[in-house]
PDB file of C-alpha atoms in Angstrom:
ATOM      1  CA  MET Z 603     -20.217  85.127  50.442  1.00  0.00           C
ATOM      2  CA  ALA Z 604     -17.991  82.084  49.849  1.00  0.00           C
ATOM      3  CA  MET Z 605     -15.368  83.586  52.132  1.00  0.00           C
ATOM      4  CA  LEU Z 606     -17.860  84.078  54.978  1.00  0.00           C
ATOM      5  CA  SER Z 607     -19.315  80.602  54.607  1.00  0.00           C
ATOM      6  CA  ARG Z 608     -15.774  79.183  54.726  1.00  0.00           C
ATOM      7  CA  ILE Z 609     -15.183  80.846  58.109  1.00  0.00           C
ATOM      8  CA  ASP Z 610     -18.649  79.926  59.504  1.00  0.00           C
ATOM      9  CA  ASN Z 611     -18.152  81.425  63.007  1.00  0.00           C
ATOM     10  CA  ARG Z 612     -14.853  79.599  63.562  1.00  0.00           C
ATOM     11  CA  PRO Z 613     -11.550  81.210  64.527  1.00  0.00           C
ATOM     12  CA  ALA Z 614      -9.793  82.165  61.329  1.00  0.00           C
ATOM     13  CA  VAL Z 615      -6.657  83.664  59.896  1.00  0.00           C
ATOM     14  CA  VAL Z 616      -7.371  85.745  56.797  1.00  0.00           C
ATOM     15  CA  VAL Z 617      -4.590  87.166  54.622  1.00  0.00           C
ATOM     16  CA  PHE Z 618      -5.431  89.709  51.915  1.00  0.00           C
ATOM     17  CA  ILE Z 619      -2.908  89.799  49.059  1.00  0.00           C
ATOM     18  CA  ASP Z 620      -2.709  92.359  46.257  1.00  0.00           C
ATOM     19  CA  LEU Z 621      -0.103  91.395  43.667  1.00  0.00           C
ATOM     20  CA  GLU Z 622       1.856  94.502  42.717  1.00  0.00           C
ATOM     21  CA  LYS Z 623       2.385  95.014  38.966  1.00  0.00           C
ATOM     22  CA  ALA Z 624       0.603  91.716  38.329  1.00  0.00           C
ATOM     23  CA  PHE Z 625      -0.912  92.713  35.004  1.00  0.00           C
ATOM     24  CA  LYS Z 626       2.340  94.226  33.783  1.00  0.00           C
ATOM     25  CA  LEU Z 627       4.339  91.111  34.653  1.00  0.00           C
ATOM     26  CA  ALA Z 628       1.883  88.538  33.316  1.00  0.00           C
ATOM     27  CA  ASN Z 629       3.683  86.245  30.897  1.00  0.00           C
ATOM     28  CA  LEU Z 630       2.286  86.288  27.346  1.00  0.00           C
ATOM     29  CA  HIS Z 631       3.270  82.675  26.629  1.00  0.00           C
ATOM     30  CA  ALA Z 632       1.698  81.438  29.884  1.00  0.00           C
ATOM     31  CA  ILE Z 633      -1.540  83.246  29.003  1.00  0.00           C
ATOM     32  CA  LEU Z 634      -1.606  81.771  25.497  1.00  0.00           C
ATOM     33  CA  THR Z 635      -0.884  78.295  26.878  1.00  0.00           C
ATOM     34  CA  ALA Z 636      -3.735  78.638  29.387  1.00  0.00           C
ATOM     35  CA  LEU Z 637      -6.056  79.717  26.562  1.00  0.00           C
ATOM     36  CA  MET Z 638      -5.028  76.738  24.408  1.00  0.00           C
ATOM     37  CA  GLU Z 639      -5.706  74.421  27.370  1.00  0.00           C
ATOM     38  CA  LYS Z 640      -9.253  75.847  27.327  1.00  0.00           C
ATOM     39  CA  CYS Z 641      -9.465  74.939  23.605  1.00  0.00           C
ATOM     40  CA  ILE Z 642      -9.185  78.540  22.414  1.00  0.00           C
ATOM     41  CA  GLN Z 643      -7.615  78.391  18.953  1.00  0.00           C
ATOM     42  CA  GLY Z 644      -7.590  79.836  15.477  1.00  0.00           C
ATOM     43  CA  ARG Z 645      -8.593  83.435  14.868  1.00  0.00           C
ATOM     44  CA  LEU Z 646      -9.673  84.086  18.455  1.00  0.00           C
ATOM     45  CA  LEU Z 647      -6.291  82.971  19.815  1.00  0.00           C
ATOM     46  CA  ALA Z 648      -4.489  85.064  17.194  1.00  0.00           C
ATOM     47  CA  TRP Z 649      -6.657  88.085  18.021  1.00  0.00           C
ATOM     48  CA  ILE Z 650      -5.900  87.779  21.742  1.00  0.00           C
ATOM     49  CA  GLN Z 651      -2.189  87.398  20.995  1.00  0.00           C
ATOM     50  CA  ASP Z 652      -2.307  90.592  18.927  1.00  0.00           C
ATOM     51  CA  TYR Z 653      -4.255  92.309  21.711  1.00  0.00           C
ATOM     52  CA  LEU Z 654      -1.470  91.470  24.177  1.00  0.00           C
ATOM     53  CA  GLN Z 655       1.413  92.687  22.019  1.00  0.00           C
ATOM     54  CA  GLN Z 656       2.744  95.925  20.601  1.00  0.00           C
ATOM     55  CA  TRP Z 657       0.781  98.442  22.624  1.00  0.00           C
ATOM     56  CA  GLN Z 658       1.554 102.053  21.842  1.00  0.00           C
ATOM     57  CA  ALA Z 659       0.702 105.256  23.649  1.00  0.00           C
ATOM     58  CA  ARG Z 660       1.251 108.958  23.280  1.00  0.00           C
ATOM     59  CA  THR Z 661       0.370 112.000  25.320  1.00  0.00           C
ATOM     60  CA  ARG Z 662      -1.235 115.319  24.549  1.00  0.00           C
ATOM     61  CA  PHE Z 663       0.060 118.340  26.458  1.00  0.00           C
ATOM     62  CA  GLN Z 664      -1.060 121.874  25.742  1.00  0.00           C
ATOM     63  CA  GLY Z 665      -2.397 120.872  22.351  1.00  0.00           C
ATOM     64  CA  GLU Z 666       0.811 119.105  21.239  1.00  0.00           C
ATOM     65  CA  LEU Z 667       1.018 115.349  20.676  1.00  0.00           C
ATOM     66  CA  SER Z 668       4.097 113.338  21.559  1.00  0.00           C
ATOM     67  CA  ARG Z 669       5.489 110.559  19.403  1.00  0.00           C
ATOM     68  CA  TYR Z 670       4.087 107.065  19.918  1.00  0.00           C
ATOM     69  CA  ARG Z 671       5.999 104.928  22.429  1.00  0.00           C
ATOM     70  CA  GLU Z 672       5.847 101.147  22.575  1.00  0.00           C
ATOM     71  CA  LEU Z 673       4.707  99.800  25.915  1.00  0.00           C
ATOM     72  CA  GLU Z 674       6.145  96.592  27.303  1.00  0.00           C
ATOM     73  CA  ILE Z 675       3.093  95.021  28.889  1.00  0.00           C
ATOM     74  CA  SER Z 676       1.209  91.813  28.353  1.00  0.00           C
ATOM     75  CA  THR Z 677      -2.201  92.476  29.925  1.00  0.00           C
ATOM     76  CA  PRO Z 678      -3.033  96.187  29.789  1.00  0.00           C
ATOM     77  CA  GLN Z 679      -4.147  97.682  33.090  1.00  0.00           C
ATOM     78  CA  GLY Z 680      -7.755  98.739  32.690  1.00  0.00           C
ATOM     79  CA  GLY Z 681      -8.282  96.557  29.624  1.00  0.00           C
ATOM     80  CA  VAL Z 682     -11.625  94.777  29.579  1.00  0.00           C
ATOM     81  CA  LEU Z 683      -9.982  91.409  28.914  1.00  0.00           C
ATOM     82  CA  SER Z 684      -7.162  91.822  31.439  1.00  0.00           C
ATOM     83  CA  PRO Z 685      -8.931  90.465  34.546  1.00  0.00           C
ATOM     84  CA  PHE Z 686     -10.237  87.479  32.582  1.00  0.00           C
ATOM     85  CA  LEU Z 687      -6.825  86.664  31.121  1.00  0.00           C
ATOM     86  CA  PHE Z 688      -5.090  87.120  34.467  1.00  0.00           C
ATOM     87  CA  ASN Z 689      -7.693  84.862  36.128  1.00  0.00           C
ATOM     88  CA  LEU Z 690      -6.667  82.154  33.675  1.00  0.00           C
ATOM     89  CA  LEU Z 691      -3.131  82.390  35.042  1.00  0.00           C
ATOM     90  CA  MET Z 692      -4.348  82.297  38.642  1.00  0.00           C
ATOM     91  CA  GLU Z 693      -6.714  79.366  38.075  1.00  0.00           C
ATOM     92  CA  GLN Z 694      -4.031  76.721  38.584  1.00  0.00           C
ATOM     93  CA  LEU Z 695      -2.934  78.318  41.850  1.00  0.00           C
ATOM     94  CA  VAL Z 696      -6.477  78.667  43.172  1.00  0.00           C
ATOM     95  CA  ASN Z 697      -7.337  75.075  42.257  1.00  0.00           C
ATOM     96  CA  GLN Z 698      -4.428  73.628  44.241  1.00  0.00           C
ATOM     97  CA  PRO Z 699      -5.600  71.273  46.970  1.00  0.00           C
ATOM     98  CA  PHE Z 700      -5.017  72.928  50.327  1.00  0.00           C
ATOM     99  CA  LYS Z 701      -4.947  70.983  53.592  1.00  0.00           C
ATOM    100  CA  GLY Z 702      -7.671  71.158  56.194  1.00  0.00           C
ATOM    101  CA  HIS Z 703      -9.775  74.282  56.282  1.00  0.00           C
ATOM    102  CA  THR Z 704      -7.510  76.390  54.059  1.00  0.00           C
ATOM    103  CA  ALA Z 705      -8.796  78.024  50.886  1.00  0.00           C
ATOM    104  CA  LEU Z 706      -7.611  80.621  48.396  1.00  0.00           C
ATOM    105  CA  PHE Z 707     -10.050  83.005  46.715  1.00  0.00           C
ATOM    106  CA  SER Z 708      -8.908  85.103  43.797  1.00  0.00           C
ATOM    107  CA  TYR Z 709     -10.071  87.763  41.390  1.00  0.00           C
ATOM    108  CA  ALA Z 710      -7.400  89.088  39.051  1.00  0.00           C
ATOM    109  CA  ASP Z 711      -4.553  90.439  41.206  1.00  0.00           C
ATOM    110  CA  ASP Z 712      -6.481  90.366  44.512  1.00  0.00           C
ATOM    111  CA  HIS Z 713      -6.335  87.223  46.654  1.00  0.00           C
ATOM    112  CA  VAL Z 714      -7.627  86.097  50.028  1.00  0.00           C
ATOM    113  CA  LEU Z 715      -6.017  83.151  51.825  1.00  0.00           C
ATOM    114  CA  ILE Z 716      -8.179  81.749  54.626  1.00  0.00           C
ATOM    115  CA  ASN Z 717      -7.475  79.156  57.272  1.00  0.00           C
ATOM    116  CA  ALA Z 718     -10.540  78.571  59.427  1.00  0.00           C
ATOM    117  CA  GLY Z 719     -10.575  75.868  62.005  1.00  0.00           C
ATOM    118  CA  GLN Z 720     -10.218  75.179  65.675  1.00  0.00           C
ATOM    119  CA  CYS Z 721      -7.963  77.585  67.505  1.00  0.00           C
ATOM    120  CA  ASN Z 722      -4.947  76.016  69.158  1.00  0.00           C
ATOM    121  CA  SER Z 723      -3.996  78.975  71.349  1.00  0.00           C
ATOM    122  CA  HIS Z 724      -1.175  77.341  73.291  1.00  0.00           C
ATOM    123  CA  LYS Z 725       0.840  76.942  70.073  1.00  0.00           C
ATOM    124  CA  GLY Z 726      -0.276  80.239  68.558  1.00  0.00           C
ATOM    125  CA  THR Z 727      -1.471  78.644  65.322  1.00  0.00           C
ATOM    126  CA  VAL Z 728      -4.787  77.893  63.710  1.00  0.00           C
ATOM    127  CA  GLY Z 729      -5.445  74.167  63.557  1.00  0.00           C
ATOM    128  CA  THR Z 730      -6.712  72.292  60.547  1.00  0.00           C
TER     129      THR Z 730
END
């Protein structure tokens, strides 16, 4: 709804962005710093740090289990906390002041960049 109200029947350029491997590449220290800036501390911070480290997985094939393998990820894909933690990283980017009628909407690794304003067709750009 916010995206549609931003456009409000004006000419617009809308760019949809899906960050590839975003959860896998999220930096543990940046996440912890963002949490501390939100006054998360003590046991909760330690629990989240443990949650983001030393993941292990194994597979079962035809009744046999493989050995455990360590996974090198910081926010596990499909984890219930992953979108929340990744949104903390994206918050600074989304809150940047954009010029004119430009806005960035974000949820986890999906983003929409919108510039809605008066069309300046002779230059081929969207005005602000």
